[in-house]
Amino acid sequence: MSTSKLDPQKTLDEIASLLEEAESSSKQIQDKKSLEEFTIKFLGRKSKLTSILKQVKDYDEEHRKLIGSQSNQARKKIEEIADEKSIEVKRKEFTNYSEKDFVDPTLPSGDLPSGHIHPVTQMQWLTEDIFQRMGFDIVYPYEVDDDYHNFTSVNLPEGHPARDSWDTFWTEDEQIAITHTSSMQNRVLKSFELPIKVIVPGKCFRNEATDPRHEHTFTQVEGIYVDKGISLNHMLGTLKVFFVEFFEKDIEVKFTPDFFPFVEPGGMMSLTCVLCDGKGCKVCKQTGWLEILGCGMIHPKVLEMGGIDPLVYSGFAWGFGLERLVMLKYNIEDVRYFNSGKLDFIRQF
Amino acid sequence: MLISHKWLSKYLPELDKYSKEEIAEGLSASLAEVEEITHVREELNNVVVAEVLSVEKHPNSDKLSLCEVTTNGEDRIQIVCGAPNVAANTKVALCLPGGSVYADSKKNVIKIETTKIRDVESAGMLCSPRELGIGKDHSGILILEDDIEIGADLAEMLQDFVYEVENKSISHRGDCFSHRGIARELSAIFSIEFIEDDMSAETLTPSGEKKELNIEINVDEKLCSRFSALLIENLQVKPSPIWMQARLSAVGERPINNIVDITNYVMLDYGQPLHAYDYDKLAGNKSLTVRKAREEEVVTTLDEMERKLDKEMVVVADSETVEGIAGIMGGLKSSVTKDTKTLILEAATWEMFNIRKSSRTLGLRSEASTRFEKGQDPNLTLPAIQNAFILLSDLGNAELAADKFDYYPSPREIREIELDINHINRMLSLSLTKLEIIEILEKLQIQSFSNEPTDGTNPNQESSDVILVKIPTFRPDLNITEDLVEEVARIYGFSNLPPKLPQRDLTPPKVYEVSKLIRQLTTRLTALGSDEIKSYSFIGSQDFKNSNLNENEALKIKNPIAPELSVFRTSIVPSLLKVAESNQDSVERFSIFEISRAVQKETDQDGLHVQPWQIALLDNRFEGDDAFSNIKAMLENLSILLNVPFKYQQARKSSWPTANLYHPYKFGLITIEDKHLGVFGVLSPEIASNFSLRGDYGLFELNLDTLLEFTNKPVVYKPLTIFPEITRDLSFWIPQGLLFSEISELVNSENYTLLKNLQVKDMYSLEDKKSITLSLSFQSTEKTLTDSEIDTIVSEITDTLAKKLKLELREE
């Protein structure tokens, strides 16, 4: 056992100066290597502080506690300095950037190109979504249907002069490339439970020469609503609400008489022109109105053929073309683009 | 259809209370759209009736005349005139200095001033019909009727407003193809008085010596329900009075002579077409017969065209030739000329369907056929010819030469409909009283009868809500209650019906599975870089040939627009190939798809053609083997999206109809649970060249009807395990031609519970040898697997593969 005198005051001074030295030499730490040297020098097994800590037990009781706590505090402080420096050093190491790494953020990549959804499809989905929210079911039509479903069952019996208004494509077996999606009306009336609320979006055909305003192939949305006590006003309300949602604008509707054999009363519905908000423009021919769809109260004969008693139930039906709405929305000048497959066209939507 | 405002005013004395715009709006809102209002002869100004007093040769010209005219009988006005027909003692149209007339038939306007013509002063101009905007005639000045008052304001007389009524929407309203019909509608719309002249009081008794008027009806009563005719003699063919020329020319009818003009005028007035036969030109005993045409019988019509008839057409013939195609157009031989002295005036009612068909077959439409096609009231024939006769006798001393002929075996009678006023109110969400409804219908000349006392003396009696309405014979379109609902609504005013929403229960609509699937596929494929296109459902024979498809399985269009649009497509692929061809010059790399029904010639038990929903995708973004693997990657992606396990099979030949479109060695089938879902692969170079396509194309097709049977399967969750997964890689030499699916199916069929996954890590060919490295991963839900446990399974698998598929484990 050493008898050499331990001078507590000297040790306390030593601790203080060690701390001071550590603080000042920490400023020299530049890299991993100097950090390691610093750690070894002040915190290592052979460091002065370690040897002081080892000797604490040799002091008399009076000083043991003081020196112990002082040296531990010093160690903690130096450790903190080392930690701080270590973050600094690490940051320095990984932020050693160079101009050579420069990347042009404006350069196009094109590695994950997105395709485009056809504008008519987008509009059809919007239409389906609004009507579904309003409680309508959806049914799609066939492309080819028989005379009964396309004509007879919607009160257009054979020989009816109004049939001529539909320029019809006939197939070799006397069936029809459907002229309207009313081709599903009889099936809907027969197969859905009352009250009936159904829309029928789908492809239709008219045998006519094409030009920027006319297409032999187009998309129609037929709608059918049958319940007890349904009035013409309900039709106006339902369609008004739909178009307000569709155009996200406050829109008024106007009904003017027209003749369609499948409805009575029947007419055309016009909307406030969505381009000029009813002020009058080129598209609405200065009238402030756009004639957009044919509609009316379902003819009692049509209800009867669908197995529904017209004395108990009434209903309304309508049909409008989607391409017209897309053309209005985007100011498209030629209806033939829709079926052209032109990618320059599709990729704009 | 053009409707003259002045003409309407004759029947509607109060019409001028409304502006032209209000009238147009009223018609548009309650009958049919007025597309345009035209101010006819707006520019005519300061044109009056003058009398020519003297005509002399112009001192300095051989062609010009020097005239003196008067507009008041006293003052003489000197006018230089170049017209060959200028003559003293005639009434003419004089444009005074400061006035304006038309310079040509394009409605360019000239101002007239006092000028010197070859040194002689001319204080105005005598006008030709063209200068007055009446027609194209500029061969001489217009000679007015003798009894017209001099000084009368011709500009005012000739001006008019014309409403262009869209007539498609009144194709069920034959009665509205006339001025009287439109006037009747306006009287109801505006609640104003409608005054119609009554012809029934006129007696039609022949005055002089009677002639023979023999007409025989040899067709079914259905085809000719009425035939009325008058024999009129002592005719003097000359121009019509200016007021009639003004009316006719305002609505686009060219004035010709008094007889032709009167038949046109009466038709535009009543809607009842008339026809006049020159009696002296008829053969033999001058009798007419209504009969069916003989097959291939020929007639030269008024327009000097030779028409070939068929046995379905009804004609009016004399003993030798056809003199008119019933309801469509008269024959040239017996047509009215300036020498006509005696004529038979016909007003008949022809069956609308027959007229429509004949008119279509002949490709010949006329003002008459347009009206007969809509259906005309047979009760109009007599008033119409009576009116025509009165006009003729007023204008030209005409006299009746025989008793009138009137064939009308089954007179059309007023029909009665029972009308429940509650039904009307229900359909319109209104609460109109019985009286209000009766009033509305009365405005339309629909009379109502009710058994209820109208004075309200018996309040305790249950009042009947049913009224009996009498439908006039000119309204054959009104047959059922709903027809009257429309009548009430349009006169009440559609704009007075407030929009409201139906009350409905809270049952949510169903998800429409086709729509849902189409949306899933569309959004995913576009996210994978493919563009959605739409194309025609019709293709041509050449497209079938070019894509090696069997056209016999396709449904043909009987009346196609063009040969390239004459057959329903049985597959979307030919359309995609054409779209690719049209894009390849402007877009370098693309992927396109379409979702649509395809149509088969085959029919189902209901006689409906089989029309499956299909998707087809065509992609040229990758070359060589990548073209194939890209398509496969897309399919795998869709399989995960839909949670439907697609199975892929090799097939060099397949019953799939478009199999011939694919490269025979780069082609696979897609199945689900042994059902054939689709095909995929690389487009055959031969087909590519048929469509002039450059580069490699990957392609797939799926039948969505089949796919729909398997969608919406619930996800089966497996609990996560904490025990590690251990992977072993094994390399084998494998026989040429062996499919990966044979290996995976064999391994899977052994049901190793600990085998979690089997994947291909690497694959390459070395001359005639082919190597595959399989990566097998193992995991237990109960414990950490030991090496020896895994070794056992691996060697079992290796043995099985070696034995059954001749896989040779490669030494490392």
Tab-separated table of C-alpha atoms in Angstrom, chain A residues 112-122 124-126 128-129 131-146 149 159-164 168-177 187 192 195 197 203 205-210 215-217 219 225 227 229-238 240-241 252-259 263-267 291 297-300 310-311 314 316 336 338-344 346-347, chain B residues 27-33 166 168-172 352-353 356 360 373 423 425-430 480 482-487 489-490 494-505 507-512 514-516 518-520 522-523 525-538 554-561 565 568-569 579 582-583 586-587 589-594 596-599 601 603-604 606-609 611 613 621:
chain	number	residue	atom	x	y	z
A	112	LEU	CA	-42.422	5.906	-66.173
A	113	PRO	CA	-44.779	7.384	-68.721
A	114	SER	CA	-48.439	7.420	-67.829
A	115	GLY	CA	-51.067	6.462	-70.357
A	116	HIS	CA	-54.224	8.454	-70.940
A	117	ILE	CA	-57.845	7.607	-70.422
A	118	HIS	CA	-60.036	8.442	-73.404
A	119	PRO	CA	-61.951	11.684	-72.759
A	120	VAL	CA	-65.305	10.041	-73.498
A	121	THR	CA	-64.501	7.315	-70.964
A	122	GLN	CA	-63.605	9.957	-68.393
A	124	GLN	CA	-68.810	8.461	-68.897
A	125	TRP	CA	-67.303	7.672	-65.507
A	126	LEU	CA	-68.179	11.125	-64.222
A	128	GLU	CA	-71.996	7.150	-63.905
A	129	ASP	CA	-70.606	8.405	-60.600
A	131	PHE	CA	-76.061	9.112	-61.138
A	132	GLN	CA	-74.877	6.368	-58.812
A	133	ARG	CA	-74.655	8.896	-56.009
A	134	MET	CA	-78.220	9.867	-56.880
A	135	GLY	CA	-79.270	6.238	-56.528
A	136	PHE	CA	-79.251	4.998	-60.123
A	137	ASP	CA	-78.134	1.550	-61.196
A	138	ILE	CA	-76.074	1.070	-64.342
A	139	VAL	CA	-76.662	-1.271	-67.274
A	140	TYR	CA	-74.674	-1.451	-70.510
A	141	PRO	CA	-76.372	-2.185	-73.842
A	142	TYR	CA	-75.523	-4.662	-76.582
A	143	GLU	CA	-74.078	-3.363	-79.819
A	144	VAL	CA	-76.463	-5.434	-81.910
A	145	ASP	CA	-80.032	-5.937	-80.811
A	146	ASP	CA	-83.285	-7.057	-82.338
A	149	HIS	CA	-85.878	-4.088	-78.297
A	159	GLY	CA	-94.051	0.872	-90.418
A	160	HIS	CA	-94.086	3.782	-87.979
A	161	PRO	CA	-92.964	6.859	-89.889
A	162	ALA	CA	-90.910	8.098	-86.947
A	163	ARG	CA	-88.597	5.143	-87.487
A	164	ASP	CA	-87.177	7.101	-90.394
A	168	THR	CA	-80.441	2.640	-89.012
A	169	PHE	CA	-77.685	0.157	-89.795
A	170	TRP	CA	-79.344	-3.200	-90.413
A	171	THR	CA	-77.448	-6.455	-90.167
A	172	GLU	CA	-77.647	-9.272	-92.665
A	173	ASP	CA	-80.126	-11.071	-90.380
A	174	GLU	CA	-82.399	-8.000	-89.963
A	175	GLN	CA	-81.082	-7.082	-86.550
A	176	ILE	CA	-79.970	-3.569	-85.689
A	177	ALA	CA	-76.763	-1.806	-84.755
A	187	ARG	CA	-85.362	-5.274	-70.388
A	192	PHE	CA	-85.568	-4.346	-62.258
A	195	PRO	CA	-89.000	1.818	-58.100
A	197	LYS	CA	-83.757	4.068	-61.424
A	203	LYS	CA	-72.201	2.867	-77.921
A	205	PHE	CA	-74.870	3.830	-84.327
A	206	ARG	CA	-76.572	6.000	-86.934
A	207	ASN	CA	-76.216	5.471	-90.629
A	208	GLU	CA	-75.165	8.943	-91.655
A	209	ALA	CA	-72.252	10.543	-93.434
A	210	THR	CA	-69.595	11.867	-91.091
A	215	GLU	CA	-70.493	10.664	-86.414
A	216	HIS	CA	-72.053	7.301	-87.194
A	217	THR	CA	-70.758	5.930	-83.888
A	219	THR	CA	-72.013	7.268	-76.918
A	225	TYR	CA	-86.997	6.458	-63.605
A	227	ASP	CA	-92.248	4.970	-59.542
A	229	GLY	CA	-96.526	9.580	-58.622
A	230	ILE	CA	-93.617	10.579	-60.854
A	231	SER	CA	-94.213	13.833	-62.722
A	232	LEU	CA	-92.597	15.852	-65.468
A	233	ASN	CA	-91.297	18.163	-62.748
A	234	HIS	CA	-89.345	15.266	-61.244
A	235	MET	CA	-87.656	14.781	-64.568
A	236	LEU	CA	-86.703	18.448	-64.757
A	237	GLY	CA	-85.406	18.348	-61.187
A	238	THR	CA	-83.410	15.155	-61.624
A	240	LYS	CA	-81.078	19.778	-63.459
A	241	VAL	CA	-79.354	18.372	-60.395
A	252	GLU	CA	-81.121	26.249	-65.293
A	253	VAL	CA	-83.041	23.811	-67.461
A	254	LYS	CA	-85.727	24.510	-70.034
A	255	PHE	CA	-88.137	22.030	-71.576
A	256	THR	CA	-89.522	22.633	-75.054
A	257	PRO	CA	-91.981	20.363	-76.828
A	258	ASP	CA	-90.742	17.898	-79.397
A	259	PHE	CA	-92.007	14.616	-80.718
A	263	VAL	CA	-92.474	9.580	-74.451
A	264	GLU	CA	-95.625	11.620	-73.902
A	265	PRO	CA	-95.327	14.456	-73.102
A	266	GLY	CA	-91.950	14.597	-74.799
A	267	GLY	CA	-89.503	17.309	-75.610
A	291	GLU	CA	-80.246	21.982	-76.511
A	297	MET	CA	-92.702	10.918	-69.582
A	298	ILE	CA	-92.461	7.268	-70.617
A	299	HIS	CA	-95.325	6.446	-72.986
A	300	PRO	CA	-97.947	4.225	-71.319
A	310	PRO	CA	-99.363	2.807	-66.396
A	311	LEU	CA	-102.402	3.533	-64.272
A	314	SER	CA	-95.432	6.720	-64.192
A	316	PHE	CA	-89.558	9.551	-67.209
A	336	ARG	CA	-64.415	12.276	-85.591
A	338	PHE	CA	-62.938	10.422	-80.736
A	339	ASN	CA	-62.874	7.197	-82.727
A	340	SER	CA	-59.748	7.983	-84.730
A	341	GLY	CA	-57.256	6.466	-82.295
A	342	LYS	CA	-55.037	9.522	-82.890
A	343	LEU	CA	-52.615	9.539	-79.970
A	344	ASP	CA	-51.904	13.241	-80.473
A	346	ILE	CA	-55.892	11.104	-76.714
A	347	ARG	CA	-52.700	12.197	-74.990
B	27	LEU	CA	-94.004	29.081	-80.539
B	28	SER	CA	-90.617	27.743	-79.441
B	29	ALA	CA	-91.752	27.191	-75.885
B	30	SER	CA	-95.065	25.549	-76.693
B	31	LEU	CA	-94.924	24.076	-80.194
B	32	ALA	CA	-91.698	23.989	-82.155
B	33	GLU	CA	-88.528	25.960	-82.288
B	166	GLU	CA	-88.273	23.716	-87.222
B	168	LYS	CA	-89.024	17.880	-87.384
B	169	SER	CA	-90.505	18.276	-83.930
B	170	ILE	CA	-94.046	18.613	-85.284
B	171	SER	CA	-93.911	15.598	-87.595
B	172	HIS	CA	-96.952	14.291	-85.677
B	352	MET	CA	-99.671	8.796	-95.033
B	353	PHE	CA	-97.711	5.530	-94.969
B	356	ARG	CA	-94.211	8.190	-97.513
B	360	ARG	CA	-88.974	7.407	-100.699
B	373	GLU	CA	-96.844	12.078	-94.937
B	423	HIS	CA	-104.019	12.194	-63.777
B	425	ASN	CA	-102.260	17.056	-62.047
B	426	ARG	CA	-100.238	14.039	-60.971
B	427	MET	CA	-98.135	13.992	-64.123
B	428	LEU	CA	-97.392	17.705	-63.817
B	429	SER	CA	-97.252	18.114	-60.027
B	430	LEU	CA	-100.005	20.700	-60.347
B	480	ILE	CA	-104.710	8.906	-74.884
B	482	GLU	CA	-101.003	11.410	-71.786
B	483	ASP	CA	-101.437	13.215	-75.098
B	484	LEU	CA	-103.764	15.629	-73.331
B	485	VAL	CA	-101.311	15.978	-70.450
B	486	GLU	CA	-98.886	17.363	-72.996
B	487	GLU	CA	-101.529	19.717	-74.421
B	489	ALA	CA	-98.592	21.336	-70.068
B	490	ARG	CA	-97.546	23.209	-73.168
B	494	PHE	CA	-93.537	24.137	-69.439
B	495	SER	CA	-91.564	26.974	-67.913
B	496	ASN	CA	-94.233	27.239	-65.217
B	497	LEU	CA	-93.483	23.709	-64.026
B	498	PRO	CA	-90.905	24.012	-61.244
B	499	PRO	CA	-88.193	21.324	-61.229
B	500	LYS	CA	-88.332	19.064	-58.175
B	501	LEU	CA	-86.600	15.906	-57.054
B	502	PRO	CA	-88.403	12.608	-56.634
B	503	GLN	CA	-88.590	11.183	-53.120
B	504	ARG	CA	-86.736	7.915	-53.017
B	505	ASP	CA	-85.886	5.224	-50.547
B	507	THR	CA	-81.593	1.533	-51.016
B	508	PRO	CA	-78.130	2.057	-52.460
B	509	PRO	CA	-77.645	1.273	-56.139
B	510	LYS	CA	-75.679	-1.837	-56.915
B	511	VAL	CA	-72.082	-1.913	-58.025
B	512	TYR	CA	-72.125	-2.680	-61.741
B	514	VAL	CA	-68.638	-4.721	-65.747
B	515	SER	CA	-68.136	-1.030	-65.145
B	516	LYS	CA	-65.996	-1.733	-62.088
B	518	ILE	CA	-63.383	-1.855	-66.936
B	519	ARG	CA	-62.353	0.948	-64.597
B	520	GLN	CA	-59.827	-1.227	-62.767
B	522	THR	CA	-58.263	1.112	-67.542
B	523	THR	CA	-56.723	2.883	-64.587
B	525	LEU	CA	-53.079	-0.084	-67.749
B	526	THR	CA	-52.866	3.667	-68.162
B	527	ALA	CA	-50.707	3.747	-65.025
B	528	LEU	CA	-48.503	1.212	-66.804
B	529	GLY	CA	-48.113	3.658	-69.680
B	530	SER	CA	-50.754	2.444	-72.091
B	531	ASP	CA	-53.202	4.828	-73.787
B	532	GLU	CA	-56.892	3.995	-74.009
B	533	ILE	CA	-58.327	4.396	-77.484
B	534	LYS	CA	-61.782	3.964	-79.007
B	535	SER	CA	-62.413	2.827	-82.543
B	536	TYR	CA	-65.326	1.844	-84.767
B	537	SER	CA	-67.057	-1.475	-84.190
B	538	PHE	CA	-67.168	-1.900	-87.958
B	554	ALA	CA	-68.634	-12.132	-88.423
B	555	LEU	CA	-71.937	-10.318	-88.733
B	556	LYS	CA	-72.317	-8.199	-91.868
B	557	ILE	CA	-74.063	-4.837	-92.159
B	558	LYS	CA	-76.717	-4.821	-94.853
B	559	ASN	CA	-76.465	-1.107	-95.582
B	560	PRO	CA	-72.921	-0.049	-94.703
B	561	ILE	CA	-71.576	3.459	-95.179
B	565	LEU	CA	-67.064	-0.327	-92.392
B	568	PHE	CA	-68.923	-6.082	-87.142
B	569	ARG	CA	-65.503	-6.867	-85.689
B	579	VAL	CA	-54.682	2.560	-85.182
B	582	SER	CA	-51.888	5.435	-88.392
B	583	ASN	CA	-49.820	6.518	-85.394
B	586	SER	CA	-45.875	10.499	-85.620
B	587	VAL	CA	-45.405	8.635	-82.342
B	589	ARG	CA	-43.196	4.253	-79.032
B	590	PHE	CA	-46.650	3.548	-77.781
B	591	SER	CA	-48.904	1.132	-76.068
B	592	ILE	CA	-52.628	1.227	-76.820
B	593	PHE	CA	-55.638	-0.690	-75.606
B	594	GLU	CA	-59.372	-0.730	-76.123
B	596	SER	CA	-65.375	-2.959	-76.047
B	597	ARG	CA	-67.868	-5.607	-76.943
B	598	ALA	CA	-67.015	-7.746	-79.948
B	599	VAL	CA	-69.844	-9.192	-82.019
B	601	LYS	CA	-72.337	-14.065	-85.956
B	603	THR	CA	-76.504	-16.256	-81.605
B	604	ASP	CA	-77.639	-17.401	-78.180
B	606	ASP	CA	-82.748	-15.719	-77.353
B	607	GLY	CA	-81.554	-15.073	-80.893
B	608	LEU	CA	-79.205	-12.391	-79.646
B	609	HIS	CA	-75.734	-12.257	-81.151
B	611	GLN	CA	-71.210	-10.060	-77.808
B	613	TRP	CA	-66.708	-7.717	-73.575
B	621	ARG	CA	-42.279	-0.057	-76.609
